[in-house]
Coordinates of C-alpha atoms in Angstrom, one line a residue:
X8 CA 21.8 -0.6 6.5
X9 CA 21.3 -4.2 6.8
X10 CA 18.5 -4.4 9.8
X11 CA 16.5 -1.4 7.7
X12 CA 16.7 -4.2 4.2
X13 CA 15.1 -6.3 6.6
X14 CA 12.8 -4.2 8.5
X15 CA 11.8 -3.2 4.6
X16 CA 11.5 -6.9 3.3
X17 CA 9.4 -8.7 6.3
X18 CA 7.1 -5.8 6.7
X19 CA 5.1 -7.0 3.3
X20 CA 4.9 -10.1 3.3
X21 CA 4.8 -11.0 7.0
X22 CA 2.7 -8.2 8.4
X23 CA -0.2 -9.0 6.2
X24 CA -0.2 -12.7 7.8
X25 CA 0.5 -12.0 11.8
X26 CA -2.5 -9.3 11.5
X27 CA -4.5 -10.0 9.0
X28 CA -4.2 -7.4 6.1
X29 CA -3.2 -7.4 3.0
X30 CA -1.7 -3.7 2.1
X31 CA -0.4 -0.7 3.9
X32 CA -2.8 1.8 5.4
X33 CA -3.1 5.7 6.6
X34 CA -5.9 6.7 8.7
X35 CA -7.7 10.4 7.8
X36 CA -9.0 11.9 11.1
X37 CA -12.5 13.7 9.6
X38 CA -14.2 14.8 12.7
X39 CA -12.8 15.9 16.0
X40 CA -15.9 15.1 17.3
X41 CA -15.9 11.5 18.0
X42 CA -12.8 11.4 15.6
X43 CA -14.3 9.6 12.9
X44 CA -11.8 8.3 10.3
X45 CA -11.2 6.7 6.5
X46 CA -8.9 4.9 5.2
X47 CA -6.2 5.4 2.3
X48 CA -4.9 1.9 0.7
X49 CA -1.8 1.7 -0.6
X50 CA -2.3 0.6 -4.4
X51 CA -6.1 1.1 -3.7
X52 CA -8.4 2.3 -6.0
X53 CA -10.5 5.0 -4.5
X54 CA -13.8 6.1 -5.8
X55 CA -17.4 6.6 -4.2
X56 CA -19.1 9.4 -2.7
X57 CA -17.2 12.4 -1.6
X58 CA -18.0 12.9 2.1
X59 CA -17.6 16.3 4.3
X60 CA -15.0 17.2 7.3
X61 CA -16.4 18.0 10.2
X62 CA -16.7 18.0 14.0
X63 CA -14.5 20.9 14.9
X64 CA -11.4 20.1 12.1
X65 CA -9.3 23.3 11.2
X66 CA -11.1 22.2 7.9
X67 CA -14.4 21.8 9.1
X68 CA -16.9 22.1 6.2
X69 CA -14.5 21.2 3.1
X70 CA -15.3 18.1 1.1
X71 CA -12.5 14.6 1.0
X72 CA -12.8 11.7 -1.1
X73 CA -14.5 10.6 -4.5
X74 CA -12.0 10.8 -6.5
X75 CA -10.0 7.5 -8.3
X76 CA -6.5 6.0 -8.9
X77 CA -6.8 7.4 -13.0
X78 CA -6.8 10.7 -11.7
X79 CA -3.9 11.0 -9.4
X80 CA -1.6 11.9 -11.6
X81 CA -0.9 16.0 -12.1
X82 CA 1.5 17.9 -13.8
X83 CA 5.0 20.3 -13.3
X84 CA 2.6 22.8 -12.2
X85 CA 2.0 22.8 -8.0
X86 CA -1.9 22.8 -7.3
X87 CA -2.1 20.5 -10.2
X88 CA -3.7 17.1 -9.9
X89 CA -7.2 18.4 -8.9
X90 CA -10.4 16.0 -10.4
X91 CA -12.6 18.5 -8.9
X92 CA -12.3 21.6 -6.5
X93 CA -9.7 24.1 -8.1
X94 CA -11.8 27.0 -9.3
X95 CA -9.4 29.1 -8.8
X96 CA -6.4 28.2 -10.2
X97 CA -4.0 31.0 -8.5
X98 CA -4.3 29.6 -4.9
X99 CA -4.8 26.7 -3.0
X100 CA -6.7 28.4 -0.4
X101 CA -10.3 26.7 0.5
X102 CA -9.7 23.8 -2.0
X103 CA -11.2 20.5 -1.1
X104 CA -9.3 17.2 -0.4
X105 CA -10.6 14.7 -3.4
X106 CA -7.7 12.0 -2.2
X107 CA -8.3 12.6 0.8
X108 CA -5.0 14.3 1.7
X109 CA -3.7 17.9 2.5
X110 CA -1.5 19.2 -0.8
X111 CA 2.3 20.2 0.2
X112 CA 3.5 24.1 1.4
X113 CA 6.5 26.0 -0.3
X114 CA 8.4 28.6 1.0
X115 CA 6.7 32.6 0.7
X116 CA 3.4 31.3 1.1
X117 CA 3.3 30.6 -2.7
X118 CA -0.3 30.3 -3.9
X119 CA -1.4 30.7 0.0
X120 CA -0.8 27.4 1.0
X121 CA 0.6 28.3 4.5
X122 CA -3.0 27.5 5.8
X123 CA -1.8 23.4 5.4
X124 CA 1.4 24.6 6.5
X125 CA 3.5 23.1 9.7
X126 CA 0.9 24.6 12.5
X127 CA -1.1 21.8 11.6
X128 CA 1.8 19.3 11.4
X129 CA -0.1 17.6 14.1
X130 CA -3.4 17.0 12.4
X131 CA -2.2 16.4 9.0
X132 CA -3.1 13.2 7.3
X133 CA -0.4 10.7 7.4
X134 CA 2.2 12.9 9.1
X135 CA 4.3 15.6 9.0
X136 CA 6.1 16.7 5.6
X137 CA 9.2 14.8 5.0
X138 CA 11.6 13.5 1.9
X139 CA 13.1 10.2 0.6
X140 CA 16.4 10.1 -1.7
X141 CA 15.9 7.8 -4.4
X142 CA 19.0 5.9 -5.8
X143 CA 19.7 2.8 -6.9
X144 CA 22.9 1.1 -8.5
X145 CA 24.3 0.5 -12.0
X146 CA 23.1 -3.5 -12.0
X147 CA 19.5 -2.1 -12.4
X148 CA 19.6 0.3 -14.6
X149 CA 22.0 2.3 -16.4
X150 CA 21.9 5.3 -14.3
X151 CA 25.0 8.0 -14.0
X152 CA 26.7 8.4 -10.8
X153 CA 24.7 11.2 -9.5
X154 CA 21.2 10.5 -10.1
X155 CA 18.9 10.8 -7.4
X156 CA 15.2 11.5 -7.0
X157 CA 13.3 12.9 -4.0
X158 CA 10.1 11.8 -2.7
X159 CA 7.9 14.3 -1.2
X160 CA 5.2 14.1 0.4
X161 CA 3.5 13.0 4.2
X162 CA 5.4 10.3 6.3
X163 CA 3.0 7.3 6.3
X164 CA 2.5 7.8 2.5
X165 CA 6.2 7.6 1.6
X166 CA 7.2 4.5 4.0
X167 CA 4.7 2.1 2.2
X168 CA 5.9 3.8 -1.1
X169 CA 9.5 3.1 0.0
X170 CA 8.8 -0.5 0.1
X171 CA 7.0 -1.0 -3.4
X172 CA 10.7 1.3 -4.5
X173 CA 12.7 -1.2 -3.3
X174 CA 10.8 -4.4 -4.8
X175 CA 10.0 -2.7 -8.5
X176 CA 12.5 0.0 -8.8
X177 CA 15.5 -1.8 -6.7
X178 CA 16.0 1.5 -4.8
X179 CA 18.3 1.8 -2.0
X180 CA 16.1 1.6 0.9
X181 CA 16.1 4.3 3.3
X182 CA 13.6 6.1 5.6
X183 CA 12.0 9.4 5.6
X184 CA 13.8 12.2 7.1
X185 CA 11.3 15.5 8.0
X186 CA 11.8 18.3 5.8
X187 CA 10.5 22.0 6.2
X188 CA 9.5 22.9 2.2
X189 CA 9.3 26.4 3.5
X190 CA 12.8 26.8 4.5
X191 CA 15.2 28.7 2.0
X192 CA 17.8 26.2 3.2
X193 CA 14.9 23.5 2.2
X194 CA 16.9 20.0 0.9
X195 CA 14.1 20.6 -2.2
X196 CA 12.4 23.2 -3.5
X197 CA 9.7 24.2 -5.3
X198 CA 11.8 24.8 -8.9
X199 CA 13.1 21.4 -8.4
X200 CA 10.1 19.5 -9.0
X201 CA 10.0 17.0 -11.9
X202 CA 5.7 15.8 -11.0
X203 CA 3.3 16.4 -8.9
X204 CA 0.7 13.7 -7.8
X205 CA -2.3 12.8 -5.7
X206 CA -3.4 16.9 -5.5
X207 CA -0.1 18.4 -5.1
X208 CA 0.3 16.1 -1.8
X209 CA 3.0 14.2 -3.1
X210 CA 6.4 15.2 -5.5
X211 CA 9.0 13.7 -7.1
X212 CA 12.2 15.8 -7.6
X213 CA 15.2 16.4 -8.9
X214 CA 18.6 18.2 -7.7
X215 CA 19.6 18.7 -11.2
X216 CA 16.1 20.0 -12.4
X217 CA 15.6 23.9 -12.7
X218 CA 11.7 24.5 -13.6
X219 CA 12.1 28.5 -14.4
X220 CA 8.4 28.9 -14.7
X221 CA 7.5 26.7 -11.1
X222 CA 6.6 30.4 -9.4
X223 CA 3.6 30.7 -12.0
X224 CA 1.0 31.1 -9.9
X225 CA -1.4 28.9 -12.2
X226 CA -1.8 25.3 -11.3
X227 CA -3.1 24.9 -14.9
X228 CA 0.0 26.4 -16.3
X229 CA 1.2 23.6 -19.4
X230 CA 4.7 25.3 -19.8
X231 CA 7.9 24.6 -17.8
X232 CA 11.5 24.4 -18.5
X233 CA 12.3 20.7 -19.9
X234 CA 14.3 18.8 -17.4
X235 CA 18.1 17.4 -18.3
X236 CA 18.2 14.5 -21.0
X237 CA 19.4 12.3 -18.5
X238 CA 16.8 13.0 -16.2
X239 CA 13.6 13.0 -19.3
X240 CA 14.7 9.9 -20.4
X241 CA 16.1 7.5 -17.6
X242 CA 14.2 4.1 -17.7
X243 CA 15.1 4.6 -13.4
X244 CA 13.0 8.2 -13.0
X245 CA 10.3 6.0 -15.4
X246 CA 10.3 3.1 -13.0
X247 CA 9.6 5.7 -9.7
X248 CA 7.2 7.6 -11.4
X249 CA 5.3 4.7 -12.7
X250 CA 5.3 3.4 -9.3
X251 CA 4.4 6.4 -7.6
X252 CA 1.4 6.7 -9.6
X253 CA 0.1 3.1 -9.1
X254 CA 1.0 2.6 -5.3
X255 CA 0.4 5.7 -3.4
X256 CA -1.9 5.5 -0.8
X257 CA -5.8 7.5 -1.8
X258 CA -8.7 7.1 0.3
X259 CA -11.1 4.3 0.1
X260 CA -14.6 4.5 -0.8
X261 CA -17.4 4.7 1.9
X262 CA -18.5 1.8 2.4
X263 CA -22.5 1.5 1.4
X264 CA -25.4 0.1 3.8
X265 CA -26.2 -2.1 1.5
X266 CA -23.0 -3.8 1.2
X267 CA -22.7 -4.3 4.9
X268 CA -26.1 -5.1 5.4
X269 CA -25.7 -8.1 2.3
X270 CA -22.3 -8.9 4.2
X271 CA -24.6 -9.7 7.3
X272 CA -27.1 -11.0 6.0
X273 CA -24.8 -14.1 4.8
X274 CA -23.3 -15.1 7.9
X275 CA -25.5 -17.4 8.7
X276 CA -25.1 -19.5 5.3
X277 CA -21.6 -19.3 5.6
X278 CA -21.5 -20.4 9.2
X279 CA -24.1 -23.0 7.9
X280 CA -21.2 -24.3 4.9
X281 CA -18.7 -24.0 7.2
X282 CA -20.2 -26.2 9.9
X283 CA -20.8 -29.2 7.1
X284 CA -16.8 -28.6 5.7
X285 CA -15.7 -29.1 8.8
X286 CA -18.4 -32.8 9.7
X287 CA -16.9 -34.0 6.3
X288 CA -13.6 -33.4 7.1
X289 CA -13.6 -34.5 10.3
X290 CA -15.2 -37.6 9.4
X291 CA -12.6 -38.2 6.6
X292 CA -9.8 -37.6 8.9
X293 CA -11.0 -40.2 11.4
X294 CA -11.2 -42.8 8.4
X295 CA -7.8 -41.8 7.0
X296 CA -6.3 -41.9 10.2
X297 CA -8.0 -45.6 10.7
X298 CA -6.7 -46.6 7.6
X299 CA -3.2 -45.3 8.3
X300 CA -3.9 -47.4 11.7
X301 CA -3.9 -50.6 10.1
X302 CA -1.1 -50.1 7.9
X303 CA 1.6 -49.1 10.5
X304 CA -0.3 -52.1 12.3
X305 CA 1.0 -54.9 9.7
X306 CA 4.1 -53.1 8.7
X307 CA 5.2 -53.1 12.8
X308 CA 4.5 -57.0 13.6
X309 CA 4.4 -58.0 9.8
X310 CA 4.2 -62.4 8.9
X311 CA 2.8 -62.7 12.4
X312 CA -0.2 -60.7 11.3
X313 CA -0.5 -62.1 8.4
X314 CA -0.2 -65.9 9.9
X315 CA -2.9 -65.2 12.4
X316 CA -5.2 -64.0 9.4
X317 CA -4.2 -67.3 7.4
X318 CA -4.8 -69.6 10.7
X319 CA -8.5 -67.9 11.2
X320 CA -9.3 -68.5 8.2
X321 CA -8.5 -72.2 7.9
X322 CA -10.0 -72.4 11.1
X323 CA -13.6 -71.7 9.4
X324 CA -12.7 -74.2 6.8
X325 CA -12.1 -77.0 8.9
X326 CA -15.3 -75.8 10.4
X327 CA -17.1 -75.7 7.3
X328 CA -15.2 -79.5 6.1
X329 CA -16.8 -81.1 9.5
X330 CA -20.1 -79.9 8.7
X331 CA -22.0 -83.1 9.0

């Protein structure tokens, strides 16, 4: 437990320095074809242009991306969480990918989402399906002795999660262990969720919870059976929820031609500012360090330097006195 704190600690702030980013990433395969990719940022904000799978993709033709960090949030009700693409509110069959991600499976091919099911375990962005317990410890929060949450959602997702758990929430870290949501014997189940996020891609769950009205097949669907007290009103669930909602990874915005072509544009005025920052400060460092020369000069040989200076200079005096 104590080399995965560390693993957990040093992968934030250090990574980002050794190789030069600043936040966890997941790479979207959109195209088999010369297997084009996007990007999902971890606390990133989404937006732009929706863009189209292609190239051969089991999902060749379906739309992914556009939609922003406000929207991510859905309800109790799986296939919620949709900005755009759920016509049909009784299956996830055909739906688009606004966040750029594949939404979870359950068990009985509820609302037909078998087609994202393990078959494509393979392909599917950021991973296979797995689970992360989420406990933490009476010196945070005043939690009772059996309170734990689930994560659920696709590895990559839930090991940058894990990290922004442990520095806001102080969960217990752990990593993600696979989970088959279409197992009867599943660890969670579908009655068991407490919200869904990011277009039913990602969960957060409760043992204790018992959502009677979870096998509604209506991703609209308002009603569901309210969770324990404990469990509605735990500053702990609050702190993962809120969390869950602000870090998880979306996908990025395309960048524009415009943008890169401005980007390019300026690198010769920046090369240009550079070049003069580094004259000056090469030519200030060459003073300093004369400057620093002569100090450690006197202070090493001292009253003799200062006699020689006094001798030269009476020297030119005498000079000067003779003068006829």
């Amino acid at each position: 437990m104590r080399l995965l704190w560390v693993l957990f600690v040093f992968q934030a702030p250090i990574l980002p320095l050794v190789f030069g980013f600043n936040k966890p990433q997941v790479r979207v395969t959109t195209t088999f074809k010369d297997f084009d990719a996007r990007i999902m940022d971890h606390w990133g904000g989404g937006g732009g242009k929706w863009a189209e799978v292609s190239g051969g993709h089991p999902f060749a033709g379906r739309t992914f991306g556009g939609a922003k960090r406000e929207e991510v949030r859905g309800t109790r009700a799986f296939g919620s969480g949709y900005p755009y693409g759920a016509d049909n509110q009784s299956t996830l069959a055909g739906r688009p990918f606004p966040f750029g991600v594949w939404p979870l499976y359950w068990d009985q091919n509820f609302m037909d989402a078998d087609e994202y099911g393990p078959q494509y375990d393979a392909v599917r962005p950021g991973g296979f399906i797995a689970y992360v317990p989420l406990r933490t410890t009476k010196e945070y929060f005043n939690v009772t002795d059996d309170e734990v949450y689930y994560a659920i959602g696709d590895r990559d997702s839930l090991l940058p999660l894990m990290i922004s758990y442990v520095t806001w929430c102080h969960v217990n870290p752990a990593w993600p262990s696979k989970l088959d949501p279409s197992s009867p014997n599943a660890t969670i189940k579908l009655e068991n969720v407490i919200q869904y996020f990011r277009g039913s891609s990602l969960a957060l769950a409760s043992p204790t919870y018992n959502n009677t009205f979870a096998r509604t097949p209506n991703s609209e669907m308002q009603e569901s059976t309210p969770p324990p007290e404990f469990v509605e009103y735990s500053t702990f669930r609050k702190c993962v929820d809120s969390v869950t909602e602000k870090a998880l990874a979306i996908v990025n915005k395309v960048p524009t031609e415009k943008a890169v072509d401005t980007f390019v544009s300026t690198l010769p005025g920046i090369g240009w500012i550079l070049g003069c920052v580094a004259i000056l400060l090469l030519a200030w460092t060459y003073h300093f360090l004369q400057s620093m020369r002569e100090v450690f000069h006197v202070w090493l040989y001292g009253d003799a330097i200062v006699l020689e200076r006094v001798g030269r200079q009476r020297q030119g005096e005498l000079q000067y006195e003779s003068y006829p």
